[in-house]
Amino acid sequence: MFANYLIGLREGLEASLVVCILIAYLVKTGRKDRLGPVWIGVGSAVAVSMAFGAVLQFGSNQLSFEAQEALGGSLSILAVGLVTWMVFWMKRTARHLKSELHGKLDAALAMGTVALVVTSFLAVGREGLETALFIWTAVQATGDGWNPLVGAILGLLTSAVLGWLFYRGALKINLAKFFTWTGGMLVVVAAGVLAYGVHDLQEAGWIPGLHELAFDISSTIPVDSWYGTLLKGVFNFQPNPTVVQVVIWLLYLTPTLYFFFRKPKATGTAPKPAPATEAKAA
């Protein structure tokens, strides 16, 4: 549940910050009359994301076992790719997110109502679709009934509350550090989802080596034990992975964490220390 809570919190907070920045900018520039199109775009993005998740869940149930495994494995790999891109992108642009959104909003205001709806829809929709896909793949990986979904919903609700507090100015946080450390944890979660996706593709017959186990510690860490359930829920841990799963897990996790936490090379002139990024809507 914790891993899915983290996904919901991280992805939901990004969407909440986007909405807060858009609304605060319109309010401060005296354009409250244009809030309606923004909320239409946001609501449409949420509806499309929920519909996408429903299609993934109920559509996959109509497929054969092999087709379900192939679809689940393929979407797991796609989700890992999207999340990896997202955490690197947010780490790089977190400090400039406000100015970037302000520029897009100004352009949309000049073009009219439809452009404003589309801008807010795209700003939130990208996060929503990524969230729906990654939560679905994470839920499939853990196979723990409703618990993963409950964790994700709690994370989204927490992000909504934090977004409201940011907008009201009641809460400040260093966003650069927040997105860096939660991004690192998401990379670890994504590595487990990737290994699960590879196992799905092995069961579908797309990748060989299904019966070549790297190790089997099921007797030491039973899957149905409380600590086995905890490890599976947080890290998608599997006590009997295949050799291919372990190799792919290491090939993804090691370089990704290295490049994610690697400090940028120093330039000839020492830059001025950047002020702490405060999560304020405007």
Short mmCIF file of C-alpha atoms in Angstrom, two decimals:
data_model
loop_
_atom_site.label_atom_id
_atom_site.label_comp_id
_atom_site.label_asym_id
_atom_site.label_seq_id
_atom_site.Cartn_x
_atom_site.Cartn_y
_atom_site.Cartn_z
CA MET A 1 0.00 0.00 0.00
CA PHE A 2 2.86 2.41 0.79
CA ALA A 3 4.28 2.24 -2.74
CA ASN A 4 0.89 3.10 -4.23
CA TYR A 5 0.36 5.82 -1.64
CA LEU A 6 3.68 7.32 -2.74
CA ILE A 7 2.63 7.15 -6.39
CA GLY A 8 -0.68 8.86 -5.67
CA LEU A 9 0.97 11.49 -3.48
CA ARG A 10 3.77 12.31 -5.90
CA GLU A 11 1.70 12.37 -9.09
CA GLY A 12 -1.28 14.01 -7.41
CA LEU A 13 0.86 16.74 -5.91
CA GLU A 14 2.26 17.64 -9.30
CA ALA A 15 -1.27 17.98 -10.69
CA SER A 16 -2.39 19.95 -7.60
CA LEU A 17 0.49 22.40 -7.97
CA VAL A 18 -0.34 22.92 -11.63
CA VAL A 19 -3.98 23.70 -10.78
CA CYS A 20 -2.96 26.03 -7.93
CA ILE A 21 -0.57 27.97 -10.16
CA LEU A 22 -3.16 28.38 -12.93
CA ILE A 23 -5.92 29.52 -10.57
CA ALA A 24 -3.71 31.82 -8.50
CA TYR A 25 -2.39 33.51 -11.66
CA LEU A 26 -5.90 34.23 -12.93
CA VAL A 27 -7.01 35.52 -9.52
CA LYS A 28 -3.99 37.80 -9.07
CA THR A 29 -4.30 39.23 -12.58
CA GLY A 30 -7.98 40.04 -12.07
CA ARG A 31 -9.30 37.40 -14.47
CA LYS A 32 -11.58 35.42 -12.18
CA ASP A 33 -14.13 35.29 -15.00
CA ARG A 34 -11.79 32.88 -16.83
CA LEU A 35 -11.71 30.34 -14.00
CA GLY A 36 -14.64 28.42 -15.50
CA PRO A 37 -12.75 27.16 -18.58
CA VAL A 38 -9.80 26.16 -16.37
CA TRP A 39 -12.04 24.03 -14.15
CA ILE A 40 -13.69 22.51 -17.23
CA GLY A 41 -10.28 21.50 -18.54
CA VAL A 42 -9.21 20.12 -15.15
CA GLY A 43 -12.45 18.19 -14.70
CA SER A 44 -12.22 16.77 -18.21
CA ALA A 45 -8.64 15.64 -17.56
CA VAL A 46 -9.69 13.87 -14.34
CA ALA A 47 -12.63 12.19 -16.11
CA VAL A 48 -10.45 10.98 -19.00
CA SER A 49 -7.84 9.63 -16.57
CA MET A 50 -10.47 7.71 -14.59
CA ALA A 51 -11.99 6.35 -17.81
CA PHE A 52 -8.54 5.27 -18.97
CA GLY A 53 -7.99 3.39 -15.71
CA ALA A 54 -11.41 1.72 -16.00
CA VAL A 55 -10.68 0.63 -19.57
CA LEU A 56 -7.37 -0.88 -18.46
CA GLN A 57 -9.00 -2.77 -15.60
CA PHE A 58 -12.19 -4.06 -17.21
CA GLY A 59 -10.87 -4.39 -20.75
CA SER A 60 -7.99 -6.63 -19.70
CA ASN A 61 -10.37 -8.99 -17.88
CA GLN A 62 -11.93 -9.99 -21.22
CA LEU A 63 -8.64 -11.29 -22.64
CA SER A 64 -7.11 -14.76 -22.50
CA PHE A 65 -4.43 -15.48 -19.90
CA GLU A 66 -1.57 -15.11 -22.38
CA ALA A 67 -3.04 -11.90 -23.78
CA GLN A 68 -3.53 -10.49 -20.26
CA GLU A 69 0.09 -11.26 -19.39
CA ALA A 70 1.35 -9.73 -22.64
CA LEU A 71 -0.76 -6.59 -22.14
CA GLY A 72 0.19 -6.26 -18.48
CA GLY A 73 3.88 -6.71 -19.19
CA SER A 74 3.89 -4.26 -22.09
CA LEU A 75 2.01 -1.60 -20.13
CA SER A 76 4.27 -2.11 -17.12
CA ILE A 77 7.32 -1.37 -19.25
CA LEU A 78 5.58 1.63 -20.79
CA ALA A 79 4.62 2.92 -17.33
CA VAL A 80 8.20 2.58 -16.10
CA GLY A 81 9.43 4.54 -19.11
CA LEU A 82 6.91 7.34 -18.52
CA VAL A 83 7.59 7.55 -14.80
CA THR A 84 11.35 7.58 -15.35
CA TRP A 85 11.00 10.43 -17.84
CA MET A 86 8.67 12.25 -15.44
CA VAL A 87 10.95 12.14 -12.40
CA PHE A 88 13.93 13.41 -14.39
CA TRP A 89 11.81 16.12 -16.05
CA MET A 90 10.36 17.32 -12.74
CA LYS A 91 13.77 17.38 -11.07
CA ARG A 92 15.07 19.58 -13.88
CA THR A 93 12.09 21.95 -14.21
CA ALA A 94 10.57 22.14 -10.71
CA ARG A 95 12.10 25.59 -10.09
CA HIS A 96 10.75 26.99 -13.36
CA LEU A 97 7.32 25.35 -13.41
CA LYS A 98 5.46 28.51 -12.40
CA SER A 99 6.93 30.75 -15.12
CA GLU A 100 6.43 28.05 -17.75
CA LEU A 101 2.74 27.66 -16.88
CA HIS A 102 2.23 31.42 -16.74
CA GLY A 103 3.57 31.73 -20.28
CA LYS A 104 1.27 29.02 -21.59
CA LEU A 105 -1.70 30.54 -19.78
CA ASP A 106 -1.06 34.01 -21.23
CA ALA A 107 -0.97 32.53 -24.72
CA ALA A 108 -4.21 30.64 -24.09
CA LEU A 109 -5.96 33.73 -22.73
CA ALA A 110 -5.04 35.61 -25.88
CA MET A 111 -6.45 32.83 -28.09
CA GLY A 112 -9.79 32.41 -26.32
CA THR A 113 -11.89 30.10 -24.15
CA VAL A 114 -11.26 26.88 -26.07
CA ALA A 115 -7.49 27.37 -25.86
CA LEU A 116 -7.80 27.94 -22.10
CA VAL A 117 -9.74 24.68 -21.67
CA VAL A 118 -7.21 22.78 -23.78
CA THR A 119 -4.25 24.26 -21.90
CA SER A 120 -5.57 23.29 -18.46
CA PHE A 121 -6.65 19.88 -19.80
CA LEU A 122 -3.19 19.11 -21.16
CA ALA A 123 -1.43 20.45 -18.06
CA VAL A 124 -3.36 18.12 -15.77
CA GLY A 125 -4.18 15.32 -18.22
CA ARG A 126 -0.58 14.25 -18.69
CA GLU A 127 -0.19 13.70 -14.97
CA GLY A 128 -3.56 11.97 -14.76
CA LEU A 129 -2.86 9.46 -17.53
CA GLU A 130 0.58 8.69 -16.13
CA THR A 131 -0.93 8.19 -12.69
CA ALA A 132 -3.70 5.89 -13.96
CA LEU A 133 -1.26 3.75 -15.94
CA PHE A 134 1.36 3.46 -13.21
CA ILE A 135 -1.16 2.77 -10.45
CA TRP A 136 -2.82 0.09 -12.60
CA THR A 137 0.47 -1.66 -13.29
CA ALA A 138 1.51 -1.36 -9.63
CA VAL A 139 -1.83 -2.84 -8.51
CA GLN A 140 -1.40 -5.73 -10.95
CA ALA A 141 2.14 -6.30 -9.67
CA THR A 142 1.19 -6.55 -6.00
CA GLY A 143 -2.01 -8.53 -6.55
CA ASP A 144 -3.15 -7.56 -3.06
CA GLY A 145 -6.83 -6.99 -3.66
CA TRP A 146 -8.08 -3.48 -2.97
CA ASN A 147 -5.23 -2.44 -0.67
CA PRO A 148 -3.01 -0.95 -3.41
CA LEU A 149 -5.93 1.02 -4.84
CA VAL A 150 -6.84 2.31 -1.36
CA GLY A 151 -3.24 3.42 -0.87
CA ALA A 152 -3.25 5.28 -4.19
CA ILE A 153 -6.55 7.01 -3.39
CA LEU A 154 -5.24 8.08 0.04
CA GLY A 155 -2.15 9.49 -1.67
CA LEU A 156 -4.28 11.46 -4.14
CA LEU A 157 -6.47 12.81 -1.33
CA THR A 158 -3.39 13.85 0.63
CA SER A 159 -2.01 15.64 -2.42
CA ALA A 160 -5.32 17.49 -2.86
CA VAL A 161 -5.21 18.70 0.75
CA LEU A 162 -1.56 19.76 0.38
CA GLY A 163 -2.40 21.58 -2.83
CA TRP A 164 -5.15 23.52 -1.08
CA LEU A 165 -2.79 24.41 1.80
CA PHE A 166 -0.16 25.58 -0.71
CA TYR A 167 -2.74 27.79 -2.40
CA ARG A 168 -3.83 29.30 0.92
CA GLY A 169 -0.20 29.95 1.85
CA ALA A 170 -0.49 27.79 4.97
CA LEU A 171 2.25 25.37 3.95
CA LYS A 172 5.71 25.81 2.47
CA ILE A 173 8.08 23.10 1.32
CA ASN A 174 11.31 22.86 -0.61
CA LEU A 175 9.92 21.37 -3.80
CA ALA A 176 13.33 20.63 -5.29
CA LYS A 177 14.22 18.34 -2.35
CA PHE A 178 10.73 16.87 -2.17
CA PHE A 179 10.66 15.85 -5.82
CA THR A 180 14.26 14.61 -5.66
CA TRP A 181 13.74 12.19 -2.77
CA THR A 182 10.26 11.04 -3.76
CA GLY A 183 11.58 10.64 -7.30
CA GLY A 184 14.36 8.40 -6.03
CA MET A 185 11.86 6.25 -4.15
CA LEU A 186 9.66 6.07 -7.25
CA VAL A 187 12.64 4.81 -9.27
CA VAL A 188 12.96 1.90 -6.78
CA VAL A 189 9.22 1.20 -7.10
CA ALA A 190 9.49 1.42 -10.89
CA ALA A 191 12.31 -1.14 -10.87
CA GLY A 192 9.99 -3.61 -9.15
CA VAL A 193 7.20 -2.87 -11.64
CA LEU A 194 9.66 -3.41 -14.49
CA ALA A 195 10.72 -6.80 -13.09
CA TYR A 196 7.06 -7.74 -12.72
CA GLY A 197 6.41 -6.68 -16.32
CA VAL A 198 9.28 -8.84 -17.54
CA HIS A 199 7.83 -11.81 -15.63
CA ASP A 200 4.45 -11.20 -17.31
CA LEU A 201 6.09 -11.24 -20.72
CA GLN A 202 7.87 -14.46 -19.79
CA GLU A 203 4.53 -16.04 -18.85
CA ALA A 204 3.10 -14.82 -22.16
CA GLY A 205 5.97 -16.57 -23.97
CA TRP A 206 7.47 -13.34 -25.32
CA ILE A 207 10.68 -13.62 -23.26
CA PRO A 208 12.42 -16.93 -22.49
CA GLY A 209 13.76 -18.14 -19.14
CA LEU A 210 10.52 -18.44 -17.16
CA HIS A 211 11.76 -21.49 -15.23
CA GLU A 212 15.36 -20.35 -14.75
CA LEU A 213 15.28 -18.91 -11.23
CA ALA A 214 18.04 -16.65 -9.91
CA PHE A 215 17.22 -17.77 -6.35
CA ASP A 216 14.30 -19.01 -4.30
CA ILE A 217 13.92 -17.84 -0.70
CA SER A 218 10.19 -18.51 -0.46
CA SER A 219 10.77 -20.65 2.64
CA THR A 220 12.65 -17.79 4.34
CA ILE A 221 10.35 -14.97 3.20
CA PRO A 222 6.91 -16.49 2.53
CA VAL A 223 4.80 -14.41 0.17
CA ASP A 224 1.80 -14.60 2.52
CA SER A 225 3.76 -13.53 5.64
CA TRP A 226 3.39 -10.00 6.98
CA TYR A 227 6.97 -9.08 6.09
CA GLY A 228 6.66 -10.76 2.67
CA THR A 229 3.50 -8.77 2.03
CA LEU A 230 5.24 -5.59 3.22
CA LEU A 231 8.23 -6.12 0.91
CA LYS A 232 5.97 -6.92 -2.02
CA GLY A 233 3.74 -3.90 -1.37
CA VAL A 234 6.62 -1.43 -1.03
CA PHE A 235 9.26 -2.77 -3.43
CA ASN A 236 7.31 -5.35 -5.51
CA PHE A 237 9.70 -7.88 -4.00
CA GLN A 238 9.52 -11.42 -5.33
CA PRO A 239 11.22 -14.26 -3.37
CA ASN A 240 11.73 -16.42 -6.48
CA PRO A 241 12.61 -14.16 -9.44
CA THR A 242 13.97 -15.44 -12.71
CA VAL A 243 17.50 -14.70 -13.86
CA VAL A 244 16.18 -12.34 -16.54
CA GLN A 245 14.14 -10.41 -13.97
CA VAL A 246 17.14 -9.85 -11.71
CA VAL A 247 19.38 -8.80 -14.61
CA ILE A 248 16.80 -6.32 -15.95
CA TRP A 249 16.15 -4.99 -12.44
CA LEU A 250 19.86 -4.30 -11.89
CA LEU A 251 20.39 -2.86 -15.37
CA TYR A 252 17.55 -0.39 -14.78
CA LEU A 253 17.97 0.51 -11.12
CA THR A 254 21.74 1.02 -10.88
CA PRO A 255 22.32 3.53 -13.71
CA THR A 256 18.97 5.28 -13.20
CA LEU A 257 19.65 6.02 -9.53
CA TYR A 258 23.22 7.07 -10.37
CA PHE A 259 22.18 9.61 -13.00
CA PHE A 260 19.19 10.79 -10.96
CA PHE A 261 21.21 11.65 -7.84
CA ARG A 262 24.37 12.68 -9.66
CA LYS A 263 25.22 16.31 -9.03
CA PRO A 264 25.74 18.49 -12.11
CA LYS A 265 29.31 19.23 -13.02
CA ALA A 266 30.67 22.52 -11.70
CA THR A 267 31.18 25.24 -14.31
CA GLY A 268 34.00 27.77 -14.47
CA THR A 269 32.15 30.33 -12.37
CA ALA A 270 30.46 29.28 -9.18
CA PRO A 271 26.72 29.91 -9.47
CA LYS A 272 24.87 31.79 -6.83
CA PRO A 273 23.10 29.49 -4.39
CA ALA A 274 19.50 29.07 -5.42
CA PRO A 275 16.90 30.03 -2.83
CA ALA A 276 14.76 27.28 -1.39
CA THR A 277 11.81 26.62 -3.61
CA GLU A 278 8.61 27.32 -1.76
CA ALA A 279 5.41 25.61 -2.74
CA LYS A 280 3.38 28.78 -3.14
CA ALA A 281 0.79 29.16 -5.84
CA ALA A 282 1.95 32.66 -6.73
#
